[in-house]
Amino acid sequence: MIFQLVGDTDGTRKFNYVSNGVSNLTGKTAAEVMENPAILYNIILEEDRKAFLDAEQKANEQLSVFNQEVRCLSYKNEIRWVNIVSTPRKQQNGKIVWDGFHIDITDRKEAIKKLADSEARFRSLIENSTDAIVSTDADARILYQSPSVLKILGYTMAERLNKKSFDY
């Protein structure tokens, strides 16, 4: 979703433009969201709202780029991660115009979590294995050894790191 938001000196906000992509998250038309900007603010999860508003206020005060990731409750009752990026600029009349966009990053967040979970499972398997497990580069230099190598061979990781495995 692409947008242009105008913040007045009294704190009120009004959209000059909202792309049709807003309906993917809100189920509302661009016209409905332009009429009521609170629609977008209200779908941000309560747990994320304070940090969002604080970051928005800081960007407003410093006229700096706003870049925040928040969780929103979509009209389908799904929690979606959204990256909101916008740039404020002050007008001669004192109003702040924000040009920005929202990107749904839920798939990326889920992929990162799955990768972290997979890495944790793999690390647990390796670190708790009774077998000696060693990872080397193409030149047979040791990059990693499981804790069991110390128990089996008596060498710490620090002693073997970047040394050739054939030297032992």
PDB file of C-alpha atoms in Angstrom:
ATOM      1  CA  MET A   1       0.000   0.000   0.000  1.00  0.00           C
ATOM      2  CA  ILE A   2       1.247   3.462  -0.887  1.00  0.00           C
ATOM      3  CA  PHE A   3       0.025   6.517   1.001  1.00  0.00           C
ATOM      4  CA  GLN A   4       0.374  10.201   1.646  1.00  0.00           C
ATOM      5  CA  LEU A   5      -0.691  11.358   5.092  1.00  0.00           C
ATOM      6  CA  VAL A   6      -0.922  14.938   6.328  1.00  0.00           C
ATOM      7  CA  GLY A   7      -0.488  15.647  10.008  1.00  0.00           C
ATOM      8  CA  ASP A   8      -1.915  18.946  11.199  1.00  0.00           C
ATOM      9  CA  THR A   9      -0.386  21.074  13.938  1.00  0.00           C
ATOM     10  CA  ASP A  10      -3.269  20.055  16.251  1.00  0.00           C
ATOM     11  CA  GLY A  11      -2.342  16.354  15.908  1.00  0.00           C
ATOM     12  CA  THR A  12      -5.118  15.343  13.520  1.00  0.00           C
ATOM     13  CA  ARG A  13      -4.230  13.206  10.514  1.00  0.00           C
ATOM     14  CA  LYS A  14      -5.762  12.993   7.078  1.00  0.00           C
ATOM     15  CA  PHE A  15      -4.814  10.914   4.064  1.00  0.00           C
ATOM     16  CA  ASN A  16      -4.375  12.717   0.756  1.00  0.00           C
ATOM     17  CA  TYR A  17      -3.860   9.369  -0.950  1.00  0.00           C
ATOM     18  CA  VAL A  18      -4.157   5.680  -0.129  1.00  0.00           C
ATOM     19  CA  SER A  19      -3.643   2.989  -2.764  1.00  0.00           C
ATOM     20  CA  ASN A  20      -6.131   0.172  -3.250  1.00  0.00           C
ATOM     21  CA  GLY A  21      -3.686  -2.246  -1.606  1.00  0.00           C
ATOM     22  CA  VAL A  22      -5.065  -1.088   1.745  1.00  0.00           C
ATOM     23  CA  SER A  23      -8.006  -3.437   1.281  1.00  0.00           C
ATOM     24  CA  ASN A  24      -5.714  -6.492   1.513  1.00  0.00           C
ATOM     25  CA  LEU A  25      -5.118  -5.727   5.187  1.00  0.00           C
ATOM     26  CA  THR A  26      -8.205  -3.819   6.272  1.00  0.00           C
ATOM     27  CA  GLY A  27     -10.960  -5.122   4.030  1.00  0.00           C
ATOM     28  CA  LYS A  28     -11.859  -1.459   3.568  1.00  0.00           C
ATOM     29  CA  THR A  29     -11.694   0.601   0.397  1.00  0.00           C
ATOM     30  CA  ALA A  30      -9.097   3.313  -0.045  1.00  0.00           C
ATOM     31  CA  ALA A  31     -11.895   5.889   0.209  1.00  0.00           C
ATOM     32  CA  GLU A  32     -13.024   4.496   3.573  1.00  0.00           C
ATOM     33  CA  VAL A  33      -9.502   4.638   4.991  1.00  0.00           C
ATOM     34  CA  MET A  34      -8.980   8.148   3.610  1.00  0.00           C
ATOM     35  CA  GLU A  35     -12.171   9.191   5.380  1.00  0.00           C
ATOM     36  CA  ASN A  36     -11.077   7.572   8.660  1.00  0.00           C
ATOM     37  CA  PRO A  37      -7.269   7.233   9.143  1.00  0.00           C
ATOM     38  CA  ALA A  38      -7.875   5.609  12.543  1.00  0.00           C
ATOM     39  CA  ILE A  39      -8.763   2.409  10.678  1.00  0.00           C
ATOM     40  CA  LEU A  40      -5.068   1.805  10.008  1.00  0.00           C
ATOM     41  CA  TYR A  41      -3.887   2.861  13.465  1.00  0.00           C
ATOM     42  CA  ASN A  42      -6.492   0.733  15.223  1.00  0.00           C
ATOM     43  CA  ILE A  43      -5.476  -2.526  13.538  1.00  0.00           C
ATOM     44  CA  ILE A  44      -1.979  -2.304  15.030  1.00  0.00           C
ATOM     45  CA  LEU A  45      -1.788  -4.753  17.925  1.00  0.00           C
ATOM     46  CA  GLU A  46      -1.936  -3.058  21.313  1.00  0.00           C
ATOM     47  CA  GLU A  47       1.448  -4.558  22.272  1.00  0.00           C
ATOM     48  CA  ASP A  48       3.095  -2.816  19.285  1.00  0.00           C
ATOM     49  CA  ARG A  49       1.162   0.448  19.321  1.00  0.00           C
ATOM     50  CA  LYS A  50       3.198   2.389  21.918  1.00  0.00           C
ATOM     51  CA  ALA A  51       6.530   1.659  20.205  1.00  0.00           C
ATOM     52  CA  PHE A  52       4.943   2.556  16.876  1.00  0.00           C
ATOM     53  CA  LEU A  53       3.591   5.872  18.149  1.00  0.00           C
ATOM     54  CA  ASP A  54       6.871   6.703  19.919  1.00  0.00           C
ATOM     55  CA  ALA A  55       8.853   6.039  16.716  1.00  0.00           C
ATOM     56  CA  GLU A  56       6.356   8.061  14.712  1.00  0.00           C
ATOM     57  CA  GLN A  57       6.641  10.977  17.150  1.00  0.00           C
ATOM     58  CA  LYS A  58      10.445  10.860  17.003  1.00  0.00           C
ATOM     59  CA  ALA A  59      10.417  10.848  13.186  1.00  0.00           C
ATOM     60  CA  ASN A  60       7.933  13.718  13.270  1.00  0.00           C
ATOM     61  CA  GLU A  61      10.103  15.799  15.610  1.00  0.00           C
ATOM     62  CA  GLN A  62      13.342  15.089  13.763  1.00  0.00           C
ATOM     63  CA  LEU A  63      11.813  14.985  10.268  1.00  0.00           C
ATOM     64  CA  SER A  64      13.627  11.676   9.818  1.00  0.00           C
ATOM     65  CA  VAL A  65      12.690   8.508   7.972  1.00  0.00           C
ATOM     66  CA  PHE A  66      10.155   6.379   9.810  1.00  0.00           C
ATOM     67  CA  ASN A  67      10.718   2.631   9.466  1.00  0.00           C
ATOM     68  CA  GLN A  68       8.784   0.381  11.816  1.00  0.00           C
ATOM     69  CA  GLU A  69       7.686  -3.252  11.810  1.00  0.00           C
ATOM     70  CA  VAL A  70       4.385  -3.894  13.573  1.00  0.00           C
ATOM     71  CA  ARG A  71       1.835  -6.640  13.910  1.00  0.00           C
ATOM     72  CA  CYS A  72      -1.663  -5.886  12.684  1.00  0.00           C
ATOM     73  CA  LEU A  73      -4.937  -7.733  12.999  1.00  0.00           C
ATOM     74  CA  SER A  74      -6.318  -8.073   9.486  1.00  0.00           C
ATOM     75  CA  TYR A  75      -9.985  -8.081   8.603  1.00  0.00           C
ATOM     76  CA  LYS A  76      -9.628 -11.873   8.192  1.00  0.00           C
ATOM     77  CA  ASN A  77      -8.693 -12.004  11.888  1.00  0.00           C
ATOM     78  CA  GLU A  78      -5.097 -12.961  11.046  1.00  0.00           C
ATOM     79  CA  ILE A  79      -2.038 -11.408  12.637  1.00  0.00           C
ATOM     80  CA  ARG A  80       0.050  -9.926   9.822  1.00  0.00           C
ATOM     81  CA  TRP A  81       3.489  -8.330  10.095  1.00  0.00           C
ATOM     82  CA  VAL A  82       3.700  -4.995   8.287  1.00  0.00           C
ATOM     83  CA  ASN A  83       6.766  -2.872   7.593  1.00  0.00           C
ATOM     84  CA  ILE A  84       5.757   0.786   7.448  1.00  0.00           C
ATOM     85  CA  VAL A  85       8.210   3.216   5.883  1.00  0.00           C
ATOM     86  CA  SER A  86       7.578   6.904   5.362  1.00  0.00           C
ATOM     87  CA  THR A  87       9.398  10.200   5.077  1.00  0.00           C
ATOM     88  CA  PRO A  88       8.039  13.343   6.688  1.00  0.00           C
ATOM     89  CA  ARG A  89       8.458  16.829   5.260  1.00  0.00           C
ATOM     90  CA  LYS A  90       7.301  20.053   6.811  1.00  0.00           C
ATOM     91  CA  GLN A  91       5.108  22.401   4.786  1.00  0.00           C
ATOM     92  CA  GLN A  92       5.167  26.181   5.054  1.00  0.00           C
ATOM     93  CA  ASN A  93       1.826  26.059   6.866  1.00  0.00           C
ATOM     94  CA  GLY A  94       3.407  23.886   9.597  1.00  0.00           C
ATOM     95  CA  LYS A  95       1.703  20.666   8.535  1.00  0.00           C
ATOM     96  CA  ILE A  96       3.789  17.516   8.126  1.00  0.00           C
ATOM     97  CA  VAL A  97       3.307  15.477   4.951  1.00  0.00           C
ATOM     98  CA  TRP A  98       4.292  11.813   5.133  1.00  0.00           C
ATOM     99  CA  ASP A  99       4.971   9.936   1.885  1.00  0.00           C
ATOM    100  CA  GLY A 100       5.212   6.235   2.515  1.00  0.00           C
ATOM    101  CA  PHE A 101       4.248   2.636   2.015  1.00  0.00           C
ATOM    102  CA  HIS A 102       3.251  -0.499   3.921  1.00  0.00           C
ATOM    103  CA  ILE A 103       4.624  -3.914   2.986  1.00  0.00           C
ATOM    104  CA  ASP A 104       3.251  -7.181   4.351  1.00  0.00           C
ATOM    105  CA  ILE A 105       6.337  -9.008   5.651  1.00  0.00           C
ATOM    106  CA  THR A 106       4.524 -11.876   7.358  1.00  0.00           C
ATOM    107  CA  ASP A 107       6.018 -14.535   5.055  1.00  0.00           C
ATOM    108  CA  ARG A 108       9.538 -13.215   5.706  1.00  0.00           C
ATOM    109  CA  LYS A 109       8.973 -13.149   9.487  1.00  0.00           C
ATOM    110  CA  GLU A 110       7.633 -16.717   9.419  1.00  0.00           C
ATOM    111  CA  ALA A 111      10.579 -17.913   7.309  1.00  0.00           C
ATOM    112  CA  ILE A 112      13.048 -16.295   9.725  1.00  0.00           C
ATOM    113  CA  LYS A 113      11.332 -17.983  12.674  1.00  0.00           C
ATOM    114  CA  LYS A 114      11.329 -21.374  10.946  1.00  0.00           C
ATOM    115  CA  LEU A 115      15.025 -20.994  10.119  1.00  0.00           C
ATOM    116  CA  ALA A 116      15.872 -20.022  13.702  1.00  0.00           C
ATOM    117  CA  ASP A 117      13.877 -22.990  15.041  1.00  0.00           C
ATOM    118  CA  SER A 118      15.625 -25.329  12.604  1.00  0.00           C
ATOM    119  CA  GLU A 119      19.045 -23.969  13.553  1.00  0.00           C
ATOM    120  CA  ALA A 120      18.250 -24.406  17.245  1.00  0.00           C
ATOM    121  CA  ARG A 121      17.201 -28.044  16.697  1.00  0.00           C
ATOM    122  CA  PHE A 122      20.336 -28.721  14.626  1.00  0.00           C
ATOM    123  CA  ARG A 123      22.585 -27.047  17.200  1.00  0.00           C
ATOM    124  CA  SER A 124      20.994 -29.083  19.992  1.00  0.00           C
ATOM    125  CA  LEU A 125      21.531 -32.329  18.064  1.00  0.00           C
ATOM    126  CA  ILE A 126      25.178 -31.535  17.372  1.00  0.00           C
ATOM    127  CA  GLU A 127      26.013 -30.201  20.809  1.00  0.00           C
ATOM    128  CA  ASN A 128      24.387 -33.136  22.579  1.00  0.00           C
ATOM    129  CA  SER A 129      25.708 -35.865  20.305  1.00  0.00           C
ATOM    130  CA  THR A 130      28.171 -38.371  21.711  1.00  0.00           C
ATOM    131  CA  ASP A 131      29.800 -38.611  18.253  1.00  0.00           C
ATOM    132  CA  ALA A 132      32.709 -36.359  17.348  1.00  0.00           C
ATOM    133  CA  ILE A 133      31.461 -33.958  14.672  1.00  0.00           C
ATOM    134  CA  VAL A 134      33.886 -31.657  12.880  1.00  0.00           C
ATOM    135  CA  SER A 135      33.225 -29.118  10.125  1.00  0.00           C
ATOM    136  CA  THR A 136      36.107 -28.128   7.863  1.00  0.00           C
ATOM    137  CA  ASP A 137      36.665 -25.876   4.869  1.00  0.00           C
ATOM    138  CA  ALA A 138      37.988 -27.041   1.466  1.00  0.00           C
ATOM    139  CA  ASP A 139      41.564 -26.967   2.830  1.00  0.00           C
ATOM    140  CA  ALA A 140      40.634 -29.198   5.786  1.00  0.00           C
ATOM    141  CA  ARG A 141      40.931 -26.321   8.289  1.00  0.00           C
ATOM    142  CA  ILE A 142      38.667 -26.866  11.265  1.00  0.00           C
ATOM    143  CA  LEU A 143      35.767 -24.414  11.418  1.00  0.00           C
ATOM    144  CA  TYR A 144      33.724 -26.121  14.117  1.00  0.00           C
ATOM    145  CA  GLN A 145      33.873 -29.128  16.387  1.00  0.00           C
ATOM    146  CA  SER A 146      31.181 -30.531  18.603  1.00  0.00           C
ATOM    147  CA  PRO A 147      31.723 -30.547  22.385  1.00  0.00           C
ATOM    148  CA  SER A 148      32.181 -34.321  22.256  1.00  0.00           C
ATOM    149  CA  VAL A 149      35.559 -33.865  20.480  1.00  0.00           C
ATOM    150  CA  LEU A 150      36.971 -32.531  23.763  1.00  0.00           C
ATOM    151  CA  LYS A 151      35.701 -35.622  25.574  1.00  0.00           C
ATOM    152  CA  ILE A 152      37.008 -38.041  22.910  1.00  0.00           C
ATOM    153  CA  LEU A 153      40.283 -36.405  21.803  1.00  0.00           C
ATOM    154  CA  GLY A 154      40.980 -33.985  24.633  1.00  0.00           C
ATOM    155  CA  TYR A 155      41.277 -30.887  22.364  1.00  0.00           C
ATOM    156  CA  THR A 156      39.285 -27.733  22.861  1.00  0.00           C
ATOM    157  CA  MET A 157      37.759 -25.813  19.982  1.00  0.00           C
ATOM    158  CA  ALA A 158      40.216 -22.964  20.603  1.00  0.00           C
ATOM    159  CA  GLU A 159      43.146 -25.366  20.220  1.00  0.00           C
ATOM    160  CA  ARG A 160      41.897 -26.705  16.874  1.00  0.00           C
ATOM    161  CA  LEU A 161      40.190 -23.731  15.242  1.00  0.00           C
ATOM    162  CA  ASN A 162      41.627 -23.000  11.758  1.00  0.00           C
ATOM    163  CA  LYS A 163      44.163 -25.817  12.058  1.00  0.00           C
ATOM    164  CA  LYS A 164      44.175 -28.683   9.585  1.00  0.00           C
ATOM    165  CA  SER A 165      42.266 -31.694  10.783  1.00  0.00           C
ATOM    166  CA  PHE A 166      44.995 -34.008   9.444  1.00  0.00           C
ATOM    167  CA  ASP A 167      47.440 -32.578  11.999  1.00  0.00           C
ATOM    168  CA  TYR A 168      45.747 -34.536  14.771  1.00  0.00           C
TER     169      TYR A 168
END
